[in-house]
Tab-separated table of C-alpha atoms in Angstrom:
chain	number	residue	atom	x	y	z
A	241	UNK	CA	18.976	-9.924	14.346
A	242	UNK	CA	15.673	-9.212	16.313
A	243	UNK	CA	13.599	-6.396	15.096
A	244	UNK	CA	10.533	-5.847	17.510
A	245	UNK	CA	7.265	-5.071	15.999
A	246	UNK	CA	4.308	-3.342	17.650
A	247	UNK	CA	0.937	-4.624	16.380
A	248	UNK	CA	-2.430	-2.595	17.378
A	249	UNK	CA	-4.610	-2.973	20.393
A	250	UNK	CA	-6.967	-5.219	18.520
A	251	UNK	CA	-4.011	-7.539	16.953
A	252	UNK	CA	-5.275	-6.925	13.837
A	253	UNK	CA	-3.431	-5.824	10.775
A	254	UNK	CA	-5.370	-4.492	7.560
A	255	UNK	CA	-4.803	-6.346	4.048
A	256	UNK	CA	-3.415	-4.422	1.392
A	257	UNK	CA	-2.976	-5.190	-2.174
A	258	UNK	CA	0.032	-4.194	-4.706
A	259	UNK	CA	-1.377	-2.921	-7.855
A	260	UNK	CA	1.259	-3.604	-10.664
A	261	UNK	CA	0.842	-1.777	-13.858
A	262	UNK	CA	2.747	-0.540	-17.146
A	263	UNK	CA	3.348	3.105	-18.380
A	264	UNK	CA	4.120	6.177	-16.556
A	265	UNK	CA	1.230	8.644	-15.309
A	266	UNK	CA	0.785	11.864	-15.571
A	267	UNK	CA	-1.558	14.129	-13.504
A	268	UNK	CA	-4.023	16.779	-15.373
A	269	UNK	CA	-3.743	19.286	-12.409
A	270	UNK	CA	0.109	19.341	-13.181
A	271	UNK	CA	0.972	18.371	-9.564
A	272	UNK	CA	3.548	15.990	-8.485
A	273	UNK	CA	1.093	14.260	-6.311
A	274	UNK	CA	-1.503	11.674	-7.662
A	275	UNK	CA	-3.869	11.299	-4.919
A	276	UNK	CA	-6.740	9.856	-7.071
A	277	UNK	CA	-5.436	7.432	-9.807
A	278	UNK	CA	-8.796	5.936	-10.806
A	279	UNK	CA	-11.908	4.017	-10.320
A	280	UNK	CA	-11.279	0.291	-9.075
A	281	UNK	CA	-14.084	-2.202	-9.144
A	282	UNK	CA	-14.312	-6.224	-9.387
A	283	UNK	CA	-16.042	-8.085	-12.338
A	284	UNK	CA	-19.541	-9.020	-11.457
A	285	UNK	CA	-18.717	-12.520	-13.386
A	286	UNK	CA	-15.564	-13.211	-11.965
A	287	UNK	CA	-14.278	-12.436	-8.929
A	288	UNK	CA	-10.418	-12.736	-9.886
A	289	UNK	CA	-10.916	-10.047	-12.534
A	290	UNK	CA	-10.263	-6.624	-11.437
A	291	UNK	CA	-11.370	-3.293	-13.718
A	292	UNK	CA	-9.252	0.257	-13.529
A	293	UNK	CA	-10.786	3.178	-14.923
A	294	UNK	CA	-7.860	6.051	-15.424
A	295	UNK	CA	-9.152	8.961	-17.137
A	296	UNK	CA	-10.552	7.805	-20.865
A	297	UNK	CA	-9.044	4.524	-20.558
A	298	UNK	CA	-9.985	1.124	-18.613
A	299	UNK	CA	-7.613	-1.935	-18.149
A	300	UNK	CA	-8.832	-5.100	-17.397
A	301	UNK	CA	-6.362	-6.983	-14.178
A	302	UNK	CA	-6.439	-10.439	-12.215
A	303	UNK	CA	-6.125	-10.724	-8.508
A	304	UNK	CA	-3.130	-13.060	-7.605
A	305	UNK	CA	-1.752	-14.628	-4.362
A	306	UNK	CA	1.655	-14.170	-3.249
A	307	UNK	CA	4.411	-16.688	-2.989
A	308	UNK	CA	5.456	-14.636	0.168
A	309	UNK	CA	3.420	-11.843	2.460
A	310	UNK	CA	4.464	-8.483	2.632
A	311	UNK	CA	4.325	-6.779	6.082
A	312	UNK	CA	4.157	-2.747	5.883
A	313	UNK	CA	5.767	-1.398	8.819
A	314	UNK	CA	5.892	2.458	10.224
A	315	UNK	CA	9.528	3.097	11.532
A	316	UNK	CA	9.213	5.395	14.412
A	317	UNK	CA	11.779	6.792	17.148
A	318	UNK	CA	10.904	5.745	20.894
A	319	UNK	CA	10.882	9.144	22.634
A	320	UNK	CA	13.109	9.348	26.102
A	321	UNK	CA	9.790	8.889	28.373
A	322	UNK	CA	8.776	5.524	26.736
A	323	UNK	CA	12.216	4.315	26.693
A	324	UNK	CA	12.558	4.884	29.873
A	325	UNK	CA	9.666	3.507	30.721
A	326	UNK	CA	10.619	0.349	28.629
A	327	UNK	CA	13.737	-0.166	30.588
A	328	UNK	CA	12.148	0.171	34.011
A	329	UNK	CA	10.284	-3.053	32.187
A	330	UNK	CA	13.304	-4.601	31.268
A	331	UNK	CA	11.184	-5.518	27.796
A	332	UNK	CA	14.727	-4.156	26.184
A	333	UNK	CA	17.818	-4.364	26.757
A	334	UNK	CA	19.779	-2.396	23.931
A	335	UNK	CA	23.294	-1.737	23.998
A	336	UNK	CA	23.810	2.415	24.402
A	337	UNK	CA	24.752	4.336	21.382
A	338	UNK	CA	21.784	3.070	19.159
A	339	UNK	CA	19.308	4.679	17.858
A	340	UNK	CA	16.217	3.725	19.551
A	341	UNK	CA	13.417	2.636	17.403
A	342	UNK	CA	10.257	1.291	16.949
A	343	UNK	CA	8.354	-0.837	14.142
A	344	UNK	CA	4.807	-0.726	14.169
A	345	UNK	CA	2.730	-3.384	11.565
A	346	UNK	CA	0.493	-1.197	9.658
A	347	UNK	CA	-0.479	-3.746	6.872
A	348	UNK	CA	-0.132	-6.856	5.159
A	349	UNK	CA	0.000	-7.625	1.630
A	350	UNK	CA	-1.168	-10.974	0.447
A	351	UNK	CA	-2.031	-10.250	-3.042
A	352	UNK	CA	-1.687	-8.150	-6.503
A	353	UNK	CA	-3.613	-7.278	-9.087
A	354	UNK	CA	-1.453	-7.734	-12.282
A	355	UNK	CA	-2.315	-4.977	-15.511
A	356	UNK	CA	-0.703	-6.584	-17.921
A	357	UNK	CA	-2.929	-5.923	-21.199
A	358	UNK	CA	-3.553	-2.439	-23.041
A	359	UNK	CA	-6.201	-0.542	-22.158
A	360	UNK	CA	-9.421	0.025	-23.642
A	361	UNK	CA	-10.402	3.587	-24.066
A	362	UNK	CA	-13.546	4.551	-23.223
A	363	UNK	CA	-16.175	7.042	-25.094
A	364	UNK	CA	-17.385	9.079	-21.714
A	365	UNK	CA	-15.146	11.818	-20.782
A	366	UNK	CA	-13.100	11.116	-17.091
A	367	UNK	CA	-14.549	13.039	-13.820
A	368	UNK	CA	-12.336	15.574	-12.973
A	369	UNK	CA	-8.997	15.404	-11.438
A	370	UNK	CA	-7.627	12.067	-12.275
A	371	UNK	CA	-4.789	10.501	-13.965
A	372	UNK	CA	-4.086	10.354	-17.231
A	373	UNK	CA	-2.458	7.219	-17.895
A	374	UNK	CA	0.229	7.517	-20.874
């Protein structure tokens, strides 16, 4: 099966990266929604190493590659005007009775950064509304 996928005007796609940690979190503003996890910065030594500052405590990560890319796609209905538009085209011919979609590429992910050690704590006290990690 063919799935179509829109890319930008520019043909460029912006590179994520998964961040893979242990634990649960837990917010200090007691909503459901972490927008703000932490402070992420590289290693001035190494460029592989990756630091995470959550609340009183900092883990130490490495940057690794992928076997396989990830593509991050936005599913999205065509409205009636486009697809009408697309069929005047001819760019698709769908059989009727499916639900007309779109995919559009909103990022790629080529690499992680793998937590995998406890973290430190720290002696400052965390800015204010960040996660705690537990």
């Amino acid at each position: 099966m063919l799935i179509p996928v829109q890319n930008d005007e520019e043909g460029t796609v912006p590179e994520w990266a998964l961040i893979e940690l242990q634990g649960t979190f837990e917010s200090l503003t007691g909503s459901d929604i972490i927008t703000d996890i932490g402070i992420l910065s590289k290693s001035a030594i190494d460029k592989d190493i990756i630091h995470l500052v959550i609340g009183y405590h900092q883990l130490e990560g490495r940057r690794q590659t992928l076997k396989k890319p990830l593509l991050i796609l936005d599913k999205q209905k065509i409205d009636a005007a486009l697809l009408a538009n697309m069929a005047e085209q001819s760019l698709h011919s769908l059989p009727h009775g499916l639900t007309r979609v779109k995919y559009s590429a909103v990022g790629i992910v080529r690499s992680k950064i793998l937590f995998k050690t406890r973290p430190t704590a720290l002696i400052s006290k965390p800015s204010a509304g960040h996660a705690a990690l537990k």
